[in-house]
PDB file of C-alpha atoms in Angstrom:
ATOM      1  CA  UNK A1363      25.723 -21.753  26.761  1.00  0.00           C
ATOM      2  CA  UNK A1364      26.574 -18.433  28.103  1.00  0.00           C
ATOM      3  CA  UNK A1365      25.070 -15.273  26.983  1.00  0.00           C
ATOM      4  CA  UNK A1366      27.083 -13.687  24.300  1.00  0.00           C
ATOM      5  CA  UNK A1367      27.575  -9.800  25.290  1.00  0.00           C
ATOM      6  CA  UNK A1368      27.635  -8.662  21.092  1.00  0.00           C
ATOM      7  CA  UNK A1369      24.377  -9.329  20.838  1.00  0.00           C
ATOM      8  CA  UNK A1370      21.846  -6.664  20.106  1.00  0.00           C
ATOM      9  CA  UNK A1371      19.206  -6.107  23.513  1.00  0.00           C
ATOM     10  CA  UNK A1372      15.734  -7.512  22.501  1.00  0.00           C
ATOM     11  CA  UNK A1373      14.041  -4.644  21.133  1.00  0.00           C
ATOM     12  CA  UNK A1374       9.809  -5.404  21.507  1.00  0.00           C
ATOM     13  CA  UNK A1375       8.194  -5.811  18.122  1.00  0.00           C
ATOM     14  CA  UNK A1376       5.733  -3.776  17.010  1.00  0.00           C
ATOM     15  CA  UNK A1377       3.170  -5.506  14.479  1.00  0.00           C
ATOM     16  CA  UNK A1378       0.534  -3.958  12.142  1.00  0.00           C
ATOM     17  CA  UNK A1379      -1.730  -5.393   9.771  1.00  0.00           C
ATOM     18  CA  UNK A1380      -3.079  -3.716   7.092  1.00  0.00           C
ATOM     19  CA  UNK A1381      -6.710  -4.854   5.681  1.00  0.00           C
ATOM     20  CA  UNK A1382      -6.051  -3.979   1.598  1.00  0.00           C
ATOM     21  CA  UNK A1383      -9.964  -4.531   1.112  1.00  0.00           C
ATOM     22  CA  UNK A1384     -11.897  -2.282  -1.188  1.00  0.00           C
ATOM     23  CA  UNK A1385     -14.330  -2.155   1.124  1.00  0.00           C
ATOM     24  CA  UNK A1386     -11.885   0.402   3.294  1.00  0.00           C
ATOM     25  CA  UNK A1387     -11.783   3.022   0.613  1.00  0.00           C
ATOM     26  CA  UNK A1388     -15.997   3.069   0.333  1.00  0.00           C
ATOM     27  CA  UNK A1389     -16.203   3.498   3.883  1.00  0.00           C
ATOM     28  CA  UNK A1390     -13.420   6.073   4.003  1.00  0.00           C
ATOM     29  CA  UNK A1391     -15.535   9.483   5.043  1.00  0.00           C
ATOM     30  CA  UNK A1392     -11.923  11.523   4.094  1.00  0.00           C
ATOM     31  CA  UNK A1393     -12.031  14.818   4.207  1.00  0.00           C
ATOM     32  CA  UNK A1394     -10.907  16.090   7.568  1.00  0.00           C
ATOM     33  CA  UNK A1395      -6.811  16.818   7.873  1.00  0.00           C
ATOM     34  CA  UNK A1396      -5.626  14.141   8.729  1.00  0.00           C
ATOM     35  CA  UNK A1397      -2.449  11.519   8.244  1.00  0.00           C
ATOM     36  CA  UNK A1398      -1.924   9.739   5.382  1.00  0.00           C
ATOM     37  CA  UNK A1399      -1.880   6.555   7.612  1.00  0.00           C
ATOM     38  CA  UNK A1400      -5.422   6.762   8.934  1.00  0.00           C
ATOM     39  CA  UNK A1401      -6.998   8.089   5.193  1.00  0.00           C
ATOM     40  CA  UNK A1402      -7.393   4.361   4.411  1.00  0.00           C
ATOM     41  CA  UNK A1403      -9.559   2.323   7.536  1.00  0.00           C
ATOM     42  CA  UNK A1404      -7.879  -0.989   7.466  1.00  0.00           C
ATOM     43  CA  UNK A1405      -5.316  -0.238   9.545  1.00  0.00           C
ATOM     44  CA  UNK A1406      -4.896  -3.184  12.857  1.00  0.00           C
ATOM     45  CA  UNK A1407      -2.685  -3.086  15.704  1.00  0.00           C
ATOM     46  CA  UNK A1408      -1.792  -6.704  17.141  1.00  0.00           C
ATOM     47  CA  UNK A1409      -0.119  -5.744  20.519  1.00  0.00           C
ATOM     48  CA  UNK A1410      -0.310  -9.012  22.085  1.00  0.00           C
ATOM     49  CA  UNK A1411       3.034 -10.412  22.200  1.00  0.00           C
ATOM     50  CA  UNK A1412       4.789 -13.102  23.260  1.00  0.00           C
ATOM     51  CA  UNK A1413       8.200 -13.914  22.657  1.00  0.00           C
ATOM     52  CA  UNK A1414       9.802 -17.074  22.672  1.00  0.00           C
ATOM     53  CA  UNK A1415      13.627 -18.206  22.767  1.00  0.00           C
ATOM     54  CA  UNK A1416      14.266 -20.730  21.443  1.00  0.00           C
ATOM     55  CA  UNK A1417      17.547 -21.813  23.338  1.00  0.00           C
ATOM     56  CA  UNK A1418      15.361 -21.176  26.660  1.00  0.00           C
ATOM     57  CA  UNK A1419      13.723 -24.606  28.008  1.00  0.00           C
ATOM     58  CA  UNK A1420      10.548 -22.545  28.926  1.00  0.00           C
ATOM     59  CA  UNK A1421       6.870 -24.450  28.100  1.00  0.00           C
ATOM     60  CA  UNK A1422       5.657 -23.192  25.211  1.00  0.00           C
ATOM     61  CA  UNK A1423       2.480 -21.456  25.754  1.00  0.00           C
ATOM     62  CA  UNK A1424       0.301 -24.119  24.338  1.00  0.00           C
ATOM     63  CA  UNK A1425      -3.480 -23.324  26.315  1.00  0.00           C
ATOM     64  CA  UNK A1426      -6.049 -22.831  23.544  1.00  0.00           C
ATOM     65  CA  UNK A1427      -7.612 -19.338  23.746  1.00  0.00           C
ATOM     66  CA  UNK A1428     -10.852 -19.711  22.762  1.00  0.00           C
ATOM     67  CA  UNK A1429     -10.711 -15.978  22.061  1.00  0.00           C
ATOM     68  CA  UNK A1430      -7.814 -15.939  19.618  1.00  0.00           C
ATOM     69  CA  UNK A1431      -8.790 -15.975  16.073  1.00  0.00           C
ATOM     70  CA  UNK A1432      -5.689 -14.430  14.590  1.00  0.00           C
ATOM     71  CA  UNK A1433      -1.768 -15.282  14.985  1.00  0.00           C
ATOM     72  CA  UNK A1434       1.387 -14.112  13.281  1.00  0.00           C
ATOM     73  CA  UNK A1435       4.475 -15.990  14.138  1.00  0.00           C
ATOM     74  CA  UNK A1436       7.176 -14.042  13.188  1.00  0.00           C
ATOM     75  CA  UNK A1437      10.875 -15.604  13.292  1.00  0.00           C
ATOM     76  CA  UNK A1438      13.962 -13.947  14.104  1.00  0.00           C
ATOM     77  CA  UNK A1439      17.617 -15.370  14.308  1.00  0.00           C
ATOM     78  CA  UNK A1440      19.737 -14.311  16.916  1.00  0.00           C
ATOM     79  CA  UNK A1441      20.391 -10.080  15.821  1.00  0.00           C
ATOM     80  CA  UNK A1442      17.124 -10.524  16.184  1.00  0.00           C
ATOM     81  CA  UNK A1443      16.479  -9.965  11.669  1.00  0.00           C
ATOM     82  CA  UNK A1444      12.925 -11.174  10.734  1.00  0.00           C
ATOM     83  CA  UNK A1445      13.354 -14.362   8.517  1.00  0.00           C
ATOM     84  CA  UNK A1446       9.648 -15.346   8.243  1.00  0.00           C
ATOM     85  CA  UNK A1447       5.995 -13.854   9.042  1.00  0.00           C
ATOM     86  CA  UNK A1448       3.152 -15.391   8.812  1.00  0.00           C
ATOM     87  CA  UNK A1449      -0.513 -15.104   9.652  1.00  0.00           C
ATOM     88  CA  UNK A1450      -2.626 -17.631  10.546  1.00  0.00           C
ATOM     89  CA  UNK A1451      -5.887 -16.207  10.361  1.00  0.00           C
ATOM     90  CA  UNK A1452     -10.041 -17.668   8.463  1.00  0.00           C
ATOM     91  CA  UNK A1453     -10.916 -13.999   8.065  1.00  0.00           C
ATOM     92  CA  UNK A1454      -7.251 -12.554   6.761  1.00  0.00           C
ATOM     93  CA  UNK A1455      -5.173 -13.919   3.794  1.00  0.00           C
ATOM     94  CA  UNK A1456      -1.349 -12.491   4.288  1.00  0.00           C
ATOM     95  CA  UNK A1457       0.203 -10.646   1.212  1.00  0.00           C
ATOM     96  CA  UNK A1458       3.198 -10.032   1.716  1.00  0.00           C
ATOM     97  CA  UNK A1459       5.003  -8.399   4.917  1.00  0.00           C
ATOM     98  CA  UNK A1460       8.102  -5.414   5.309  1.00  0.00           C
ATOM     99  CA  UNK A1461       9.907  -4.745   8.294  1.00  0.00           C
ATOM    100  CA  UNK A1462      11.404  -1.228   9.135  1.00  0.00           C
ATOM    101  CA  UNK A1463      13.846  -0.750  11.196  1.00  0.00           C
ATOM    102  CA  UNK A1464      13.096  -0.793  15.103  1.00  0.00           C
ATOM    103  CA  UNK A1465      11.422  -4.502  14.641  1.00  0.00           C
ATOM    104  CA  UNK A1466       8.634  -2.750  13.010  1.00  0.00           C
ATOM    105  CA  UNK A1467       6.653  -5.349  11.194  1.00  0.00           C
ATOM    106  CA  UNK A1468       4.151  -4.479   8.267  1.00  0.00           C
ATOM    107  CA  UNK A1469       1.724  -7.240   7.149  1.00  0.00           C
ATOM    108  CA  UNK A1470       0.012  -6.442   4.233  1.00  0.00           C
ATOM    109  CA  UNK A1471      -3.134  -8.594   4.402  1.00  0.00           C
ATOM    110  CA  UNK A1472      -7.019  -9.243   2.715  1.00  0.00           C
ATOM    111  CA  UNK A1473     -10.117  -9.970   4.401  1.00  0.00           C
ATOM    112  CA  UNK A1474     -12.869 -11.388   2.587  1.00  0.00           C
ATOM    113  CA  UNK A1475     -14.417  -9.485  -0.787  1.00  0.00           C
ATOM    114  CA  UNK A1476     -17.917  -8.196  -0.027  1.00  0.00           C
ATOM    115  CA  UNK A1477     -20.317  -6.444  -2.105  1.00  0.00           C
ATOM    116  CA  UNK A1478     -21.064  -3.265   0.145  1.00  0.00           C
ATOM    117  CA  UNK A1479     -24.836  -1.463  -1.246  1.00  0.00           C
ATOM    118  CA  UNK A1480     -22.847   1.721  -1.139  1.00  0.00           C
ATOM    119  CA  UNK A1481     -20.844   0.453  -3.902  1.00  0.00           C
ATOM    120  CA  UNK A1482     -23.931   1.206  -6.670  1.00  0.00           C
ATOM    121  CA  UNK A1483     -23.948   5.241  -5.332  1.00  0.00           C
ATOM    122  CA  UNK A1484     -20.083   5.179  -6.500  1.00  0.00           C
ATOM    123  CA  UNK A1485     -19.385   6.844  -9.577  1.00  0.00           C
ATOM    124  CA  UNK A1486     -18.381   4.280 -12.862  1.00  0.00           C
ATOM    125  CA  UNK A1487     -14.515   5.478 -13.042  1.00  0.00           C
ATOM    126  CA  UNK A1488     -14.592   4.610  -9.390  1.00  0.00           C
ATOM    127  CA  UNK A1489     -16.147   1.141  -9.444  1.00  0.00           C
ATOM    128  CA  UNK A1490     -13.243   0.820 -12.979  1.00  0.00           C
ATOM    129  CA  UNK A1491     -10.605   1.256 -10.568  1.00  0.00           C
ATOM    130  CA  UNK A1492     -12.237  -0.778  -7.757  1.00  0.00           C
ATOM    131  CA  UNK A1493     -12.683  -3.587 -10.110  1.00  0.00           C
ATOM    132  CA  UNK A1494      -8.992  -3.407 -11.335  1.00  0.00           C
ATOM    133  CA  UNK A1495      -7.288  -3.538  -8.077  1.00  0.00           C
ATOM    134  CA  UNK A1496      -9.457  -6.306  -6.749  1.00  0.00           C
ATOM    135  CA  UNK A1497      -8.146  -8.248  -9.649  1.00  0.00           C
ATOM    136  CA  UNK A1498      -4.581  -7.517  -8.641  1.00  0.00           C
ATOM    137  CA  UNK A1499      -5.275  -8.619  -5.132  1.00  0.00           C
ATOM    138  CA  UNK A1500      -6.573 -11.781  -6.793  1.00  0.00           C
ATOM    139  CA  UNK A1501      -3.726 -12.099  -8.621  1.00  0.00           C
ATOM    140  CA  UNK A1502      -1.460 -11.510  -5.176  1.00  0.00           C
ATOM    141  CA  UNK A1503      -3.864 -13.891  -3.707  1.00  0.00           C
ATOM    142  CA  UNK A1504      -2.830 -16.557  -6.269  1.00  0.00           C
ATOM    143  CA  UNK A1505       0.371 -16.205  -5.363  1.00  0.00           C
ATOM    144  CA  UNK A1506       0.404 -17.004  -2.153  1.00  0.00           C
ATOM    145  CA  UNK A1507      -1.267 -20.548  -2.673  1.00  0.00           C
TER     146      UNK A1507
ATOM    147  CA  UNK B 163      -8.098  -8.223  14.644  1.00  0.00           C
ATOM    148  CA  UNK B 164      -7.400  -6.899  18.028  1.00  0.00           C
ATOM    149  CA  UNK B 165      -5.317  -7.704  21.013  1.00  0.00           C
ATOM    150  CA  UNK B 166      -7.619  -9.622  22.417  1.00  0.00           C
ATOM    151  CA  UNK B 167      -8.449 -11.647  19.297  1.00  0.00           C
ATOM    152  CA  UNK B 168      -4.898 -11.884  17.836  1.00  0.00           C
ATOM    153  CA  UNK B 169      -2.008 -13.073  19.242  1.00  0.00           C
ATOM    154  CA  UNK B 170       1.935 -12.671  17.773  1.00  0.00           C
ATOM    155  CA  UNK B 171       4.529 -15.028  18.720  1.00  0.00           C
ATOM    156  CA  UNK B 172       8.300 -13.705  18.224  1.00  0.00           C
ATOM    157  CA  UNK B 173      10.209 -16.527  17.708  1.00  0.00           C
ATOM    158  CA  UNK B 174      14.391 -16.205  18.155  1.00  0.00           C
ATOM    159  CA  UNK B 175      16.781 -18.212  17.052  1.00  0.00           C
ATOM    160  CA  UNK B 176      19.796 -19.289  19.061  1.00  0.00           C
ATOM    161  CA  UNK B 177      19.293 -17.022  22.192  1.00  0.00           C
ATOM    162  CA  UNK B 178      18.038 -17.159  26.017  1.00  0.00           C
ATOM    163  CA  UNK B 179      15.521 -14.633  27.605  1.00  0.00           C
ATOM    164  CA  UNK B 180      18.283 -13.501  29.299  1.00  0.00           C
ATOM    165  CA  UNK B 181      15.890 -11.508  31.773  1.00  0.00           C
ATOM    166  CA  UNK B 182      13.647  -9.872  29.221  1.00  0.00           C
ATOM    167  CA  UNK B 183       9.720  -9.813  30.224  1.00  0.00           C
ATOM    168  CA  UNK B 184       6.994  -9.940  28.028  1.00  0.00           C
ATOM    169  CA  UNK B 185       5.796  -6.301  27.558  1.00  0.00           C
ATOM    170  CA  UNK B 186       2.046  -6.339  28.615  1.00  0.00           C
ATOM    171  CA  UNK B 187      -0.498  -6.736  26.057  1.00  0.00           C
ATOM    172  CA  UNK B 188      -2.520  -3.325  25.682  1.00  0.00           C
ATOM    173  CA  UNK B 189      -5.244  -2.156  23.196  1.00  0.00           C
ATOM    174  CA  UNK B 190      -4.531   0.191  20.218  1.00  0.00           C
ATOM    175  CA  UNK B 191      -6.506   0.630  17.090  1.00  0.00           C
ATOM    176  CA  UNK B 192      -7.298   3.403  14.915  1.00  0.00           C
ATOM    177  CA  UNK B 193      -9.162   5.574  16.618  1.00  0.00           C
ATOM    178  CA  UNK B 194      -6.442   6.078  18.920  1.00  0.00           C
ATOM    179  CA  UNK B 195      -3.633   6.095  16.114  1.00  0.00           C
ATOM    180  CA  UNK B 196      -5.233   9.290  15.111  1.00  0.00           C
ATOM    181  CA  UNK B 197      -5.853  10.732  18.769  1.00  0.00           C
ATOM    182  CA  UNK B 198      -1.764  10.180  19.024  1.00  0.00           C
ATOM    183  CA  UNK B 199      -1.396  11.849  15.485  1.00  0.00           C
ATOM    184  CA  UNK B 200      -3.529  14.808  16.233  1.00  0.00           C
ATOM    185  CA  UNK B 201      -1.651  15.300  20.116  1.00  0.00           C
ATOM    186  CA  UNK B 202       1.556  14.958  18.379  1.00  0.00           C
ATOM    187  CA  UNK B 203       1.041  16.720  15.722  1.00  0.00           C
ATOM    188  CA  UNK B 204       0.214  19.888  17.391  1.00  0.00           C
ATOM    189  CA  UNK B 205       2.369  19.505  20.190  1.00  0.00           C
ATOM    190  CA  UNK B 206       3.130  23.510  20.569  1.00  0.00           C
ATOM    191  CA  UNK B 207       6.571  24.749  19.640  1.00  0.00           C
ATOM    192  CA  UNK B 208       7.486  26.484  23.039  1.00  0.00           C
ATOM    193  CA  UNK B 209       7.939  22.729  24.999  1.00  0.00           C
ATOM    194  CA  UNK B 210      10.982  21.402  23.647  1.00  0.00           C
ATOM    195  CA  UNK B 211      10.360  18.319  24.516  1.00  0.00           C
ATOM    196  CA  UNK B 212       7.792  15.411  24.377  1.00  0.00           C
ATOM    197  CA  UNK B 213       6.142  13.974  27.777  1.00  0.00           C
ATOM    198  CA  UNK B 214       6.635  10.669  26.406  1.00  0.00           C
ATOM    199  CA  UNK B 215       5.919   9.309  30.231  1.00  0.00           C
ATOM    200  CA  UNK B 216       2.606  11.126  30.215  1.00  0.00           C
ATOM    201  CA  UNK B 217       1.120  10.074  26.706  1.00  0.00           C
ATOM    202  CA  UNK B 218       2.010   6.817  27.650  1.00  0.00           C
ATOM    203  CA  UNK B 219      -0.440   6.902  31.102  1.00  0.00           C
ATOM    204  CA  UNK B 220      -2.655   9.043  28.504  1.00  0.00           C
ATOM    205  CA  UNK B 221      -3.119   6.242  25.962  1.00  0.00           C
ATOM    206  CA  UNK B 222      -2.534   3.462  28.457  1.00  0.00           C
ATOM    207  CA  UNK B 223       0.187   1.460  25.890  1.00  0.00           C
ATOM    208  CA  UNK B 224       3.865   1.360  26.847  1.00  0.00           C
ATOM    209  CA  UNK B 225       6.078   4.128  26.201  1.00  0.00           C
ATOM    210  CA  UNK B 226       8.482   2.440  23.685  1.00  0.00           C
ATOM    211  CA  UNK B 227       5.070   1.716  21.105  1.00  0.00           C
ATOM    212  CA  UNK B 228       4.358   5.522  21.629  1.00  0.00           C
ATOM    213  CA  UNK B 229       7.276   6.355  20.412  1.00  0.00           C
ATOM    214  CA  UNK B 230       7.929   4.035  18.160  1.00  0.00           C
ATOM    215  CA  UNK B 231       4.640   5.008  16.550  1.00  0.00           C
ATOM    216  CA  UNK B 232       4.453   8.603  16.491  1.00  0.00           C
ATOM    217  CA  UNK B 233       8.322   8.199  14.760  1.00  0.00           C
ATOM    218  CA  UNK B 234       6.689   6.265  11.861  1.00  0.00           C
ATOM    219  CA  UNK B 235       3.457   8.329  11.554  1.00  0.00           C
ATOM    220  CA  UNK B 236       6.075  11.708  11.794  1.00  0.00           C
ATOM    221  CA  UNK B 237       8.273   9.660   9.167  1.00  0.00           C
ATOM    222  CA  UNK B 238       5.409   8.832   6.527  1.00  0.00           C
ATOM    223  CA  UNK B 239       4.487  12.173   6.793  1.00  0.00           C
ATOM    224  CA  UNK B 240       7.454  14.018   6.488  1.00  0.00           C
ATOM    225  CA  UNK B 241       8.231  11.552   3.302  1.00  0.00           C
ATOM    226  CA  UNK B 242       4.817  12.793   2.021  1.00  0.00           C
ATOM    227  CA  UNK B 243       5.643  16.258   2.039  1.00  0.00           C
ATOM    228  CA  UNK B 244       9.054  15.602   0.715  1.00  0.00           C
ATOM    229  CA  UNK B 245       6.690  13.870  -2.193  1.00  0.00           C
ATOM    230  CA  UNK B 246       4.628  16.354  -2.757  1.00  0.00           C
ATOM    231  CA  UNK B 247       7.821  19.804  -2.892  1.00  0.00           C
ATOM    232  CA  UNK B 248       9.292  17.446  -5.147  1.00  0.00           C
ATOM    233  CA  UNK B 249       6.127  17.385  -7.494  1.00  0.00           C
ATOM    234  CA  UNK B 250       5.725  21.380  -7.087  1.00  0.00           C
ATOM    235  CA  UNK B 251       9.299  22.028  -7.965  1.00  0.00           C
ATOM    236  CA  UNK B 252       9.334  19.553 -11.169  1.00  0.00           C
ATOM    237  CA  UNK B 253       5.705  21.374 -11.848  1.00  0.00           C
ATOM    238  CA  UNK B 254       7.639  25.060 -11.623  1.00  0.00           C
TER     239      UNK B 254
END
């Protein structure tokens, strides 16, 4: 099959993950000017990526990286659209996912719920609202299975 | 989750590599999302343009992620401030 010229270049993907625990928001020192983006702390970057075509007869990198605890396989048809994301993962649960435009790919995700000793300094309306959007996320969570 | 503990696999549909190379894996996490904010940022008014070569050798990622990131931190911002005028003028 030739190459058809209509098709869009392959733009690289970009891919962040965003950790929705809790946890992020007790940590948070806030304060200092800063962006929106980096107020919360659960903000990952995965910029390993490979890319595989599927019309290509190339191997598929199949060696078992001891090191890699984490993958997202995210599928694209041929104008390159995102169909599917997911993230195979023990310490991250996916959410849900949005892609901008530019192959930017958002993956809302959850690690674990922990019970941080901080948590008791926090004032009640605080833990209220802590305790309501962990249910949510257990709710999300629920969702998923 | 890092680049060294995570990997991503782009899968696509229907098409050949068609000469296109892996871009290099390279390390980015927070701490440097707001080093790029705060150089960004403050970038001062007099250069009309952005090195986009040198913050690249600066951060040690590839150009294209530079720019694609500093465009969606610039973005969320500038949609933040739209947010908040809004509020102000509905508030007036």
């Amino acid at each position: 099959m030739s190459s058809e010229t209509n098709l869009p270049a392959v733009e690289p993907f970009t891919v962040t993950v965003v950790d929705r625990n809790v946890k992020h928001q007790i940590e948070n020192g806030a304060g200092e000017e800063g962006h929106p983006d980096h107020e919360l702390q659960g903000v990952m970057f995965a910029t390993n990526v490979k890319y595989i075509f599927e019309d290509d007869e190339e191997p598929l990198p199949e060696q078992e990286d001891p090191a890699i605890e984490n993958v997202v396989i995210i599928e694209a048809d041929e104008s390159l659209r995102v169909t599917q994301v997911e993230l195979i993962s023990d310490q991250f649960k996916q959410l849900g996912f949005e892609v901008h435009d530019g192959n930017e790919v958002s993956i809302d995700a959850l690690s674990r719920f922990e019970t941080p000793r901080q948590l008791g300094s926090l004032p009640l309306e605080k833990l209220v609202q802590l305790y309501k959007l962990q249910n949510d996320q257990l709710h999300s969570l629920f969702n998923t299975l | 989750m890092n680049s060294e503990n995570t990997i991503v696999y782009v899968r696509v549909a229907g098409r050949v590599r068609d000469g296109f190379l892996d871009p290099p894996k390279f390390h980015w996490d927070l701490e440097r999302d707001k080093s790029l904010w705060s150089s960004v940022s403050k970038l001062d008014n007099t250069k009309k343009t952005i090195d986009w070569k040198r913050l690249s050798r600066e951060f040690k990622a590839p150009e294209h992620f530079i720019r694609k990131r500093s465009y969606t931190l610039f973005a969320k911002h500038l949609k933040l401030l739209e947010r908040q005028i809004e509020a102000k003028t509905r508030s007036l």
